[in-house]
Coordinates of C-alpha atoms in Angstrom, one line a residue:
M11 CA -37.6 25.8 -25.3
G12 CA -38.5 28.3 -22.6
S13 CA -41.3 26.1 -21.4
N14 CA -38.9 23.3 -20.8
F15 CA -37.0 25.1 -18.0
F16 CA -38.4 24.9 -14.5
H17 CA -37.6 26.7 -11.3
H18 CA -36.7 24.6 -8.3
P19 CA -35.6 26.4 -5.1
D20 CA -32.9 24.7 -3.2
G21 CA -30.6 25.6 -0.3
W22 CA -29.3 22.2 0.5
L23 CA -25.7 22.9 -0.1
G24 CA -25.3 25.3 2.8
T25 CA -22.1 27.3 2.7
T26 CA -19.8 26.7 -0.2
P27 CA -17.1 28.9 -1.7
W28 CA -18.9 31.4 -4.0
W29 CA -16.7 30.7 -6.9
K30 CA -17.8 27.0 -7.2
D31 CA -21.3 28.0 -8.2
A32 CA -20.3 31.1 -10.3
V33 CA -20.4 31.6 -14.0
F34 CA -17.1 33.0 -15.3
Y35 CA -16.9 34.7 -18.6
Q36 CA -13.6 35.5 -20.4
V37 CA -13.3 38.8 -22.3
Y38 CA -10.5 39.2 -24.8
P39 CA -10.4 42.9 -24.7
A40 CA -9.0 43.7 -28.2
S41 CA -11.9 41.9 -29.8
F42 CA -14.9 42.5 -27.5
K43 CA -16.1 46.1 -28.0
D44 CA -14.4 49.3 -29.3
S45 CA -15.8 52.5 -27.7
N46 CA -13.7 55.1 -29.5
G47 CA -13.6 54.0 -33.2
D48 CA -9.9 53.1 -33.4
G49 CA -10.7 49.5 -34.4
W50 CA -9.4 48.1 -31.1
G51 CA -11.6 46.9 -28.3
D52 CA -11.2 48.6 -25.0
I53 CA -12.3 48.7 -21.3
P54 CA -14.9 51.4 -21.8
G55 CA -16.4 49.2 -24.5
L56 CA -16.6 46.3 -22.0
V57 CA -18.2 48.6 -19.4
S58 CA -20.9 49.5 -22.0
K59 CA -21.7 45.8 -22.3
I60 CA -21.8 44.8 -18.7
D61 CA -25.5 44.6 -18.6
Y62 CA -25.5 42.2 -21.5
L63 CA -23.2 39.9 -19.5
H64 CA -25.3 40.4 -16.3
H65 CA -28.4 39.4 -18.1
L66 CA -26.7 36.3 -19.6
G67 CA -26.1 35.1 -16.0
V68 CA -22.4 36.0 -15.7
D69 CA -21.1 36.3 -12.1
V70 CA -17.4 36.9 -12.8
V71 CA -15.7 38.7 -15.7
W72 CA -12.3 37.5 -16.5
L73 CA -10.4 40.2 -18.4
S74 CA -7.5 38.9 -20.4
P75 CA -4.3 41.0 -20.3
M76 CA -4.8 44.7 -20.8
F77 CA -1.5 45.8 -19.2
E78 CA 1.2 48.0 -20.8
S79 CA 2.8 45.9 -23.5
P80 CA 4.5 46.0 -26.9
Q81 CA 1.7 43.6 -28.0
Q82 CA 4.0 41.1 -29.7
D83 CA 1.9 38.3 -28.1
M84 CA -1.4 40.2 -27.5
G85 CA -0.5 41.5 -24.1
Y86 CA 1.1 38.3 -22.7
D87 CA 4.4 40.2 -23.0
I88 CA 4.0 42.8 -20.2
S89 CA 6.3 45.7 -19.9
D90 CA 4.5 47.3 -16.9
Y91 CA 2.3 45.4 -14.5
Q92 CA 0.8 48.5 -13.0
A93 CA -0.2 50.4 -16.2
V94 CA -2.9 49.9 -18.8
Y95 CA -2.0 49.6 -22.5
P96 CA -3.3 53.0 -23.8
R97 CA -5.5 51.5 -26.5
Y98 CA -7.4 49.7 -23.8
G99 CA -7.9 52.7 -21.6
T100 CA -6.6 53.9 -18.2
L101 CA -6.3 52.9 -14.6
E102 CA -9.4 55.0 -14.0
D103 CA -11.2 52.9 -16.6
V104 CA -10.3 49.8 -14.7
D105 CA -11.7 51.4 -11.6
T106 CA -14.9 52.1 -13.5
L107 CA -15.1 48.5 -14.6
I108 CA -14.6 47.2 -11.1
E109 CA -17.5 49.5 -9.9
A110 CA -19.7 48.4 -12.8
C111 CA -19.2 44.8 -11.9
H112 CA -19.6 45.2 -8.1
S113 CA -22.7 47.3 -8.4
R114 CA -24.4 44.5 -10.2
G115 CA -23.2 41.8 -7.8
M116 CA -20.6 40.6 -10.2
K117 CA -16.8 40.2 -9.7
L118 CA -13.8 40.9 -11.8
I119 CA -10.6 38.9 -12.2
L120 CA -7.5 39.7 -14.3
D121 CA -4.7 37.7 -15.8
L122 CA -1.6 37.2 -13.7
V123 CA 1.2 36.7 -16.3
V124 CA 4.3 36.0 -14.2
N125 CA 6.3 33.2 -15.8
H126 CA 7.8 35.9 -18.1
T127 CA 7.8 39.6 -18.9
S128 CA 8.4 41.6 -22.1
D129 CA 12.0 42.2 -23.0
Q130 CA 11.0 45.8 -22.6
H131 CA 10.1 45.5 -18.9
P132 CA 12.4 47.7 -16.8
W133 CA 13.4 44.6 -14.8
F134 CA 14.7 42.9 -17.8
E135 CA 16.4 46.0 -19.2
E136 CA 18.3 46.2 -15.9
S137 CA 19.0 42.4 -15.9
R138 CA 20.6 42.5 -19.4
S139 CA 22.5 45.7 -18.7
S140 CA 25.3 44.0 -16.9
K141 CA 26.2 40.7 -15.3
L142 CA 26.8 42.7 -12.1
N143 CA 23.3 44.3 -12.0
P144 CA 21.3 43.4 -8.9
K145 CA 18.5 42.2 -11.1
R146 CA 20.7 40.0 -13.3
D147 CA 19.5 36.9 -11.4
W148 CA 15.8 37.9 -11.8
Y149 CA 16.0 36.2 -15.2
I150 CA 17.7 32.9 -16.3
W151 CA 21.0 33.5 -17.9
K152 CA 23.5 30.8 -19.1
P153 CA 26.8 30.9 -20.9
P154 CA 27.0 29.4 -24.4
R155 CA 28.2 25.9 -25.4
Y156 CA 30.6 25.3 -28.3
D157 CA 30.7 22.4 -30.7
D158 CA 33.8 20.6 -32.0
A159 CA 34.1 23.2 -34.7
G160 CA 34.1 26.1 -32.2
Q161 CA 30.6 27.2 -33.2
R162 CA 28.5 28.8 -30.4
K163 CA 25.4 26.8 -29.3
P164 CA 22.6 27.5 -26.9
P165 CA 22.9 26.0 -23.4
T166 CA 20.4 23.2 -24.1
N167 CA 18.6 21.7 -27.1
W168 CA 15.1 22.7 -25.9
R169 CA 12.5 23.8 -28.4
G170 CA 10.1 26.7 -27.4
Y171 CA 6.4 27.0 -27.8
F172 CA 6.6 29.5 -30.7
A173 CA 9.1 27.4 -32.7
G174 CA 12.9 27.7 -32.5
S175 CA 15.1 27.5 -29.4
T176 CA 14.1 28.5 -25.9
W177 CA 17.4 30.5 -25.7
T178 CA 18.2 33.9 -27.1
W179 CA 21.7 35.3 -27.4
D180 CA 22.4 38.6 -25.8
E181 CA 25.4 40.3 -27.5
R182 CA 26.0 42.8 -24.7
T183 CA 26.7 40.4 -21.9
Q184 CA 27.6 37.4 -24.0
E185 CA 25.1 35.0 -22.5
Y186 CA 21.8 33.4 -23.4
Y187 CA 18.6 34.1 -21.6
L188 CA 15.7 31.6 -21.3
N189 CA 12.4 32.2 -23.1
L190 CA 9.9 29.4 -23.3
Y191 CA 7.8 31.4 -25.7
G192 CA 9.0 34.2 -27.9
P193 CA 12.5 35.8 -27.6
F194 CA 10.6 38.9 -26.6
Q195 CA 9.3 37.1 -23.5
P196 CA 12.2 36.3 -21.2
D197 CA 11.4 33.9 -18.3
L198 CA 11.6 35.2 -14.8
N199 CA 13.7 33.4 -12.3
W200 CA 11.5 32.2 -9.5
E201 CA 14.4 30.8 -7.7
N202 CA 15.3 34.4 -6.7
P203 CA 13.3 35.4 -3.6
D204 CA 13.5 39.1 -4.3
C205 CA 12.1 38.5 -7.8
R206 CA 9.2 36.6 -6.3
A207 CA 8.5 39.3 -3.7
A208 CA 8.4 41.9 -6.5
I209 CA 6.0 39.8 -8.5
Y210 CA 3.6 39.4 -5.5
K211 CA 3.7 43.2 -4.8
E212 CA 3.7 44.7 -8.3
A213 CA 1.7 42.2 -10.3
A214 CA -0.8 40.9 -7.7
R215 CA -1.3 43.1 -4.7
F216 CA -1.4 46.3 -6.7
W217 CA -4.5 45.2 -8.4
L218 CA -6.1 43.5 -5.4
D219 CA -5.7 46.8 -3.5
R220 CA -7.6 48.4 -6.3
G221 CA -10.5 46.1 -5.7
I222 CA -10.3 43.2 -8.2
D223 CA -11.4 39.8 -6.9
G224 CA -8.7 37.4 -8.1
F225 CA -6.7 36.1 -11.0
R226 CA -6.6 33.6 -13.8
I227 CA -2.9 32.7 -13.5
D228 CA -1.0 32.1 -16.7
T229 CA 1.3 29.2 -17.2
V230 CA 1.0 28.4 -13.5
N231 CA 3.1 25.2 -13.5
K232 CA 6.2 26.5 -15.3
Y233 CA 7.7 28.7 -12.6
S234 CA 10.0 26.0 -11.2
K235 CA 12.5 24.8 -13.8
R236 CA 15.0 22.0 -13.5
T237 CA 18.2 23.8 -12.6
D238 CA 20.6 21.3 -14.1
F239 CA 19.8 22.5 -17.6
I240 CA 20.5 19.4 -19.5
D241 CA 19.6 18.4 -23.0
A242 CA 16.2 16.8 -23.6
P243 CA 16.1 13.4 -25.1
V244 CA 15.9 13.3 -28.9
T245 CA 12.2 12.5 -29.6
C246 CA 12.1 14.3 -33.0
P247 CA 15.0 12.9 -34.9
G248 CA 16.6 15.4 -37.3
A249 CA 15.2 18.4 -35.5
Q250 CA 17.6 20.9 -34.2
H251 CA 15.5 21.7 -31.1
Q252 CA 13.7 19.0 -29.0
P253 CA 10.5 19.2 -27.0
A254 CA 11.4 19.4 -23.3
P255 CA 8.3 20.2 -21.2
E256 CA 9.6 17.8 -18.5
M257 CA 12.4 20.4 -17.9
W258 CA 10.1 23.2 -17.0
C259 CA 6.6 21.9 -16.1
N260 CA 5.8 20.8 -12.6
G261 CA 9.3 21.4 -11.4
P262 CA 10.9 20.5 -8.1
R263 CA 9.8 23.7 -6.2
I264 CA 6.5 24.4 -8.0
H265 CA 4.2 23.6 -5.1
E266 CA 6.4 25.6 -2.7
F267 CA 6.2 28.6 -5.0
I268 CA 2.5 28.5 -5.5
H269 CA 1.8 28.0 -1.8
E270 CA 3.9 31.0 -1.1
M271 CA 2.1 33.1 -3.7
Q272 CA -1.3 32.0 -2.3
T273 CA -0.4 32.8 1.3
Q274 CA 1.5 36.0 0.7
A275 CA -0.4 37.6 -2.1
L276 CA -3.9 36.0 -2.6
A277 CA -5.3 34.6 0.6
P278 CA -5.1 37.9 2.6
Y279 CA -7.6 39.3 0.0
G280 CA -9.8 36.3 -0.3
A281 CA -8.9 36.3 -4.0
V282 CA -10.1 33.5 -6.2
S283 CA -7.4 31.7 -8.3
V284 CA -7.6 29.6 -11.4
G285 CA -4.4 28.3 -12.9
E286 CA -3.5 27.4 -16.5
L287 CA -2.0 23.9 -16.0
S288 CA -0.5 22.6 -19.2
N289 CA 1.3 19.4 -19.9
T290 CA -0.1 17.7 -16.8
P291 CA -2.3 14.9 -18.1
H292 CA -2.5 12.7 -15.0
P293 CA -5.1 13.3 -12.2
K294 CA -2.6 12.4 -9.5
Q295 CA -0.4 15.3 -10.8
V296 CA -3.2 17.8 -10.8
L297 CA -4.8 17.1 -7.5
P298 CA -2.0 18.6 -5.3
Y299 CA -2.6 22.0 -7.1
V300 CA -6.3 22.1 -6.2
S301 CA -6.6 20.3 -2.9
A302 CA -8.0 22.7 -0.4
A303 CA -5.6 21.4 2.2
S304 CA -2.6 22.3 0.1
Q305 CA -3.5 26.0 0.0
E306 CA -2.3 26.5 -3.6
L307 CA -5.0 27.1 -6.2
D308 CA -8.8 27.1 -6.1
M309 CA -9.0 25.4 -9.5
V310 CA -7.1 24.9 -12.7
F311 CA -7.7 24.5 -16.4
E312 CA -6.6 21.0 -17.5
F313 CA -6.2 20.8 -21.3
S314 CA -6.5 17.2 -22.4
M315 CA -10.0 17.6 -23.8
I316 CA -9.7 21.0 -25.4
R317 CA -6.4 20.0 -27.1
L318 CA -8.1 17.1 -28.9
G319 CA -7.2 17.2 -32.6
T320 CA -3.8 18.9 -32.1
G321 CA -0.6 17.1 -32.9
N322 CA 2.6 17.3 -31.0
L323 CA 2.6 20.7 -29.3
F324 CA 6.1 21.5 -30.3
H325 CA 6.7 20.2 -33.8
G326 CA 3.4 19.1 -35.1
K327 CA 0.8 21.1 -33.2
Y328 CA -1.2 22.0 -36.3
N329 CA -1.0 18.5 -37.9
Y330 CA -4.8 18.0 -37.3
Q331 CA -5.6 14.6 -35.8
P332 CA -9.3 13.6 -36.1
F333 CA -10.7 11.9 -33.0
P334 CA -13.8 9.8 -32.3
L335 CA -16.5 10.8 -29.9
S336 CA -15.4 7.9 -27.6
V337 CA -12.1 9.6 -27.0
L338 CA -13.7 12.9 -26.1
K339 CA -16.0 11.2 -23.7
Q340 CA -13.2 9.4 -22.0
H341 CA -11.3 12.7 -21.4
V342 CA -14.5 14.2 -20.0
A343 CA -15.1 11.3 -17.7
T344 CA -11.5 11.3 -16.4
W345 CA -11.6 14.9 -15.4
Q346 CA -15.2 14.8 -14.1
T347 CA -14.4 12.1 -11.7
F348 CA -10.9 12.8 -10.5
I349 CA -11.9 15.0 -7.6
E350 CA -14.6 12.6 -6.2
G351 CA -13.8 11.7 -2.6
T352 CA -11.2 14.5 -2.4
D353 CA -11.1 18.2 -1.3
G354 CA -10.3 19.4 -4.8
W355 CA -12.3 21.2 -7.4
H356 CA -12.7 21.2 -11.2
T357 CA -13.4 23.6 -14.1
V358 CA -15.8 23.2 -17.0
F359 CA -14.9 24.8 -20.3
C360 CA -14.6 24.1 -24.1
E361 CA -13.3 27.4 -25.4
N362 CA -10.7 30.1 -24.6
H363 CA -8.5 32.5 -26.4
D364 CA -5.9 29.8 -27.4
N365 CA -8.2 27.4 -29.4
G366 CA -10.6 27.2 -32.3
R367 CA -14.3 27.6 -31.7
A368 CA -16.2 24.8 -30.0
V369 CA -19.0 24.6 -32.6
S370 CA -16.5 24.3 -35.4
R371 CA -14.4 21.6 -33.6
F372 CA -16.8 19.5 -31.6
G373 CA -20.1 20.4 -33.4
D374 CA -21.2 20.9 -37.0
D375 CA -21.3 24.3 -38.6
S376 CA -21.8 23.1 -42.2
T377 CA -25.4 24.3 -42.4
P378 CA -27.4 26.9 -40.3
E379 CA -29.7 24.2 -38.9
L380 CA -26.8 21.9 -37.8
W381 CA -24.9 24.9 -36.5
E382 CA -27.7 25.9 -34.2
A383 CA -28.5 22.4 -33.1
S384 CA -24.9 21.5 -32.3
A385 CA -24.2 24.9 -30.6
K386 CA -27.1 24.1 -28.2
A387 CA -25.9 20.6 -27.7
I388 CA -22.5 21.9 -26.7
A389 CA -24.3 24.3 -24.3
L390 CA -26.3 21.5 -22.7
W391 CA -23.1 19.4 -22.4
Q392 CA -21.3 22.3 -20.6
V393 CA -24.0 23.4 -18.2
T394 CA -24.6 19.8 -17.0
L395 CA -21.0 19.1 -16.0
T396 CA -19.6 19.2 -12.5
G397 CA -17.4 22.1 -11.6
T398 CA -17.1 25.8 -12.1
I399 CA -18.2 26.8 -15.6
F400 CA -16.1 29.2 -17.8
L401 CA -17.5 30.7 -21.0
Y402 CA -15.5 32.5 -23.6
Q403 CA -16.8 35.6 -25.4
G404 CA -19.0 34.7 -28.4
Q405 CA -19.5 31.1 -27.2
E406 CA -23.0 32.0 -26.0
I407 CA -24.0 33.0 -29.5
G408 CA -22.3 30.1 -31.2
M409 CA -19.5 32.1 -32.9
R410 CA -17.7 30.0 -35.6
N411 CA -14.2 29.6 -36.8
M412 CA -12.9 32.0 -39.5
P413 CA -14.1 31.0 -43.0
A414 CA -11.9 28.4 -44.7
S415 CA -11.7 30.7 -47.7
W416 CA -9.7 33.3 -45.7
G417 CA -6.0 33.3 -46.5
I418 CA -3.0 33.2 -44.2
E419 CA -2.9 37.0 -44.4
E420 CA -5.9 37.1 -42.0
Y421 CA -4.0 35.3 -39.3
K422 CA -2.3 37.6 -36.8
D423 CA -1.2 35.3 -34.0
V424 CA 2.5 35.0 -33.4
E425 CA 2.2 31.2 -32.9
S426 CA 0.1 30.6 -36.0
L427 CA 2.5 32.6 -38.1
G428 CA 5.6 31.0 -36.5
F429 CA 4.5 27.5 -37.5
Y430 CA 3.5 28.6 -41.0
K431 CA 6.8 30.4 -41.6
E432 CA 8.7 27.4 -40.3
A433 CA 6.9 25.2 -42.9
I434 CA 7.6 27.7 -45.6
K435 CA 11.3 27.8 -44.7
A436 CA 11.5 24.0 -44.8
G437 CA 10.5 24.2 -48.5
D438 CA 8.0 21.3 -48.1
Q439 CA 4.6 22.1 -49.8
K440 CA 3.0 19.1 -48.2
K441 CA 4.0 20.4 -44.8
V442 CA 2.7 23.9 -45.7
D443 CA -0.7 22.4 -46.8
T444 CA -0.9 20.3 -43.6
I445 CA -0.2 23.4 -41.4
L446 CA -2.8 25.5 -43.3
H447 CA -5.4 22.7 -42.8
G448 CA -4.6 22.5 -39.1
L449 CA -4.7 26.3 -38.7
R450 CA -8.2 26.4 -40.3
I451 CA -9.5 24.2 -37.4
L452 CA -7.2 24.8 -34.4
A453 CA -5.6 28.3 -34.7
R454 CA -5.8 30.7 -31.8
D455 CA -6.8 33.4 -34.2
H456 CA -10.4 31.9 -34.6
S457 CA -11.3 32.9 -31.1
R458 CA -9.9 36.4 -31.5
I459 CA -11.9 37.8 -34.4
P460 CA -14.2 40.7 -33.2
F461 CA -17.4 39.9 -31.3
Q462 CA -20.5 39.9 -33.5
W463 CA -22.9 42.3 -31.8
D464 CA -25.3 43.1 -34.6
A465 CA -25.8 43.4 -38.3
S466 CA -24.4 46.9 -38.7
P467 CA -21.0 47.5 -40.3
H468 CA -18.1 45.6 -38.6
A469 CA -20.8 43.7 -36.6
G470 CA -21.2 46.6 -34.3
F471 CA -17.7 45.9 -32.8
T472 CA -16.4 49.3 -34.0
D473 CA -17.5 52.4 -35.9
A474 CA -18.5 52.0 -39.6
G475 CA -15.6 54.1 -40.8
A476 CA -13.0 52.3 -38.6
E477 CA -10.7 49.5 -39.6
P478 CA -10.9 46.5 -37.1
W479 CA -7.6 45.1 -36.0
M480 CA -8.9 41.7 -37.2
R481 CA -11.3 41.0 -39.9
V482 CA -14.9 40.5 -38.8
H483 CA -16.5 37.2 -39.7
D484 CA -18.3 37.2 -43.1
E485 CA -21.5 35.8 -41.6
Y486 CA -22.1 38.4 -38.9
P487 CA -25.3 39.7 -40.5
S488 CA -27.0 36.4 -39.7
L489 CA -25.0 35.4 -36.6
N490 CA -25.0 38.1 -34.0
A491 CA -26.1 38.9 -30.5
A492 CA -28.8 41.4 -31.4
K493 CA -30.6 38.9 -33.6
Q494 CA -30.5 36.2 -30.9
L495 CA -31.5 38.5 -28.1
A496 CA -34.8 39.0 -29.9
D497 CA -35.3 35.2 -30.2
P498 CA -35.7 33.3 -26.9
E499 CA -35.3 30.0 -28.8
S500 CA -31.8 31.1 -30.1
V501 CA -28.5 29.7 -29.0
L502 CA -28.1 32.8 -26.7
G503 CA -31.6 32.2 -25.3
F504 CA -30.8 28.6 -24.6
Y505 CA -27.6 29.6 -22.8
R506 CA -29.4 32.1 -20.6
A507 CA -32.1 29.7 -19.6
A508 CA -29.7 26.7 -19.2
L509 CA -27.4 28.7 -16.9
R510 CA -30.3 29.6 -14.7
L511 CA -31.3 26.0 -14.5
R512 CA -27.7 24.9 -13.7
K513 CA -27.8 27.1 -10.6
E514 CA -31.4 26.1 -9.6
Y515 CA -30.3 22.4 -9.7
R516 CA -26.8 23.0 -8.5
D517 CA -26.9 19.7 -6.4
L518 CA -27.1 17.8 -9.7
F519 CA -25.2 19.9 -12.3
I520 CA -22.5 21.8 -10.4
H521 CA -21.9 19.5 -7.5
G522 CA -23.3 16.1 -8.6
T523 CA -21.3 13.0 -9.3
F524 CA -20.7 11.9 -12.9
K525 CA -21.0 8.5 -14.5
L526 CA -20.3 7.9 -18.2
L527 CA -22.6 5.5 -19.9
A528 CA -22.2 3.8 -23.3
S529 CA -18.6 4.8 -23.4
E530 CA -17.8 3.2 -26.8
D531 CA -20.9 4.6 -28.6
E532 CA -19.7 6.9 -31.3
A533 CA -23.0 8.6 -31.8
L534 CA -24.6 9.2 -28.4
F535 CA -23.0 11.0 -25.4
I536 CA -24.8 9.8 -22.3
Y537 CA -24.0 10.3 -18.6
L538 CA -25.7 10.1 -15.3
K539 CA -25.5 12.9 -12.8
E540 CA -26.4 12.2 -9.1
S541 CA -26.8 14.7 -6.3
E542 CA -24.2 14.4 -3.5
K543 CA -26.9 13.7 -0.8
D544 CA -30.5 12.9 -0.3
T545 CA -32.3 16.2 -0.9
G546 CA -35.6 14.9 0.6
R547 CA -37.5 16.6 -2.2
G548 CA -39.8 14.2 -3.9
T549 CA -37.4 11.3 -4.4
G550 CA -38.6 9.0 -1.7
G551 CA -35.4 9.3 0.2
E552 CA -33.3 8.6 -2.9
R553 CA -30.7 10.9 -4.3
R554 CA -31.8 13.0 -7.2
K555 CA -30.6 11.8 -10.6
A556 CA -30.4 13.4 -14.0
L557 CA -29.7 11.5 -17.3
V558 CA -28.1 13.6 -20.0
V559 CA -28.6 12.2 -23.5
M560 CA -27.1 13.9 -26.5
N561 CA -26.9 12.9 -30.2
F562 CA -23.4 14.1 -31.2
T563 CA -24.0 13.4 -34.9
S564 CA -25.6 15.0 -37.9
Q565 CA -28.0 12.0 -38.4
R566 CA -31.0 10.8 -36.5
Q567 CA -30.3 8.3 -33.7
R568 CA -32.6 6.0 -31.8
C569 CA -33.2 7.2 -28.2
P570 CA -32.0 4.6 -25.6
D571 CA -34.2 3.2 -22.8
I572 CA -34.3 6.2 -20.5
G573 CA -36.1 4.6 -17.6
G574 CA -33.6 1.7 -17.5
L575 CA -30.6 4.0 -17.7
L576 CA -32.0 6.4 -15.1
G577 CA -33.1 3.5 -12.8
S578 CA -36.6 4.9 -12.5
G579 CA -38.4 2.3 -14.5
R580 CA -40.1 2.8 -17.9
G581 CA -42.6 5.6 -17.8
R582 CA -41.5 7.1 -14.5
E583 CA -38.7 9.3 -16.0
K584 CA -39.4 13.0 -16.5
L585 CA -38.0 15.2 -19.3
M586 CA -36.5 18.2 -17.6
F587 CA -35.4 20.1 -20.6
G588 CA -34.1 19.7 -24.2
T589 CA -32.4 21.6 -27.0
K590 CA -35.1 21.4 -29.7
R591 CA -37.0 24.5 -30.8
D592 CA -40.2 22.4 -31.0
S593 CA -41.1 22.4 -27.3
Q594 CA -44.0 20.0 -27.6
T595 CA -41.8 17.4 -29.3
A596 CA -39.1 17.9 -26.8
V597 CA -41.4 17.5 -23.8
G598 CA -42.9 14.4 -25.3
G599 CA -39.4 12.8 -25.7
G600 CA -39.8 10.5 -28.6
E601 CA -38.1 7.4 -29.9
E602 CA -35.6 9.3 -32.1
L603 CA -33.1 12.0 -31.4
T604 CA -32.8 14.5 -34.2
P605 CA -29.3 15.6 -35.3
W606 CA -27.5 17.2 -32.4
E607 CA -30.5 17.0 -30.1
G608 CA -29.9 16.9 -26.4
R609 CA -32.2 16.1 -23.5
V610 CA -32.0 15.9 -19.7
Y611 CA -34.3 13.4 -17.9
V612 CA -34.8 13.3 -14.1
N613 CA -36.1 10.8 -11.6
F614 CA -38.2 13.3 -9.5
E615 CA -41.0 15.7 -9.8
F616 CA -39.9 19.3 -10.5

């Protein structure tokens, strides 16, 4: 494979924001690397692996929440924004991590989790202490309703993300507080200006002053709720609580709040921002968040593609829904093209800490051969898409979902267990079986098992005598980073080379336009990338073009007419690189694409 990658110097883009061309890499700290043998990953462990990330081609490390927390939702329930959870390390360890990144020309961003706090945060402890407390209005409190029989009811019928009501009763002050997630995660009231000012100071500027470079911003479009607090329409008949994202996503003041956060907390530091934008499936809704003129966010994660296969997020999330390739392609095309002709920007990703592994969802991990081929096809797909690329830990070595043989006792996530327990409580075995099947494909737990570093006990994640907080994958002796580092033709080797190529041809792959071809084909994924402008480099005054052709099946497929699709004429197309181990076969092209083979053809000399 290595011989199929070519260096091409370019400087045509001029000055662009650094984060557009950067490779971001998400680290889930509990599962990355344990340095002290307690079975829990930590910041010193991450520091010890910075050179691994640097050599992969990572420019920015995104560290998921490592703040002080009761850990009921793996750190997304923060009890102190300015302290580090002791099992992760100390503030000094964060300083060491910042230095380790900066000394290698890399940057560090943290999670900004400010839709809610832990119920053990001092702000909330004050808020619930009395209706007269100055911080009472920093959270969202409402009196109960009563039915005709005089029974107390929550203020609305809204269902939360982790099952059950979005409202939790507080006996002391005789009111309910709002929690879109768990009852241990009360929502902050962004309508209160003092609350917002404290968020900017304590959760954002504190870390920017220490030298971090920006934030991934959690649940970024949920800060502005509708304030009339009315019942949601009944869309799930018979259910006590109803889905109600329209009540809290993209609310009436959301753009005002984000613009304020940008101008008061982020812009003075030149901090990069990427927002988690859920339940926002229409491009016209997304563009205002990422338009440069709006001064809100640099980019966002839009989840239409990565949510493929999931059912209704509130009642049937884990009712797995198979989908054809044509549906995946249409989602990709929609979000690859929505910024064309605008001042917005886009992200490229297929994994994160909230979803199953890409090779198990979009590829084929049924045999070692198909696993490797499809993991490389997914890599080629990702590195040739327009936007800023985000990798998740283990993606670069093709880490798989937990084995199907593992029982529910191996699942740790509050959401997974919430849906499972709800099915058990319903007493419906068919529903239980459906949930278990969906969890085996989609559960958040799959992405959270320990990183597979080598073939030593516990995959090198922790000491041999330690007990990892989550079980290590059974196949770590054959699927690990050390083995792949020794093999330049491995999945890891392919990612390293492909990421270099992505930057060398940034005009095509990072900034180029996207055109989906053969949209209804259920076997081949084909698209045309075209540079934004004439580069004047061997194209006869034409824009450079790249044709990406991938076989997204486990059977051989006939290769299409490359010259015709590329517009170069038969015989004039050039194979730039491909996924096959057999370099000679890949360079020669061929009339057939082997299972999960991918190729990139161009219309210029390189």
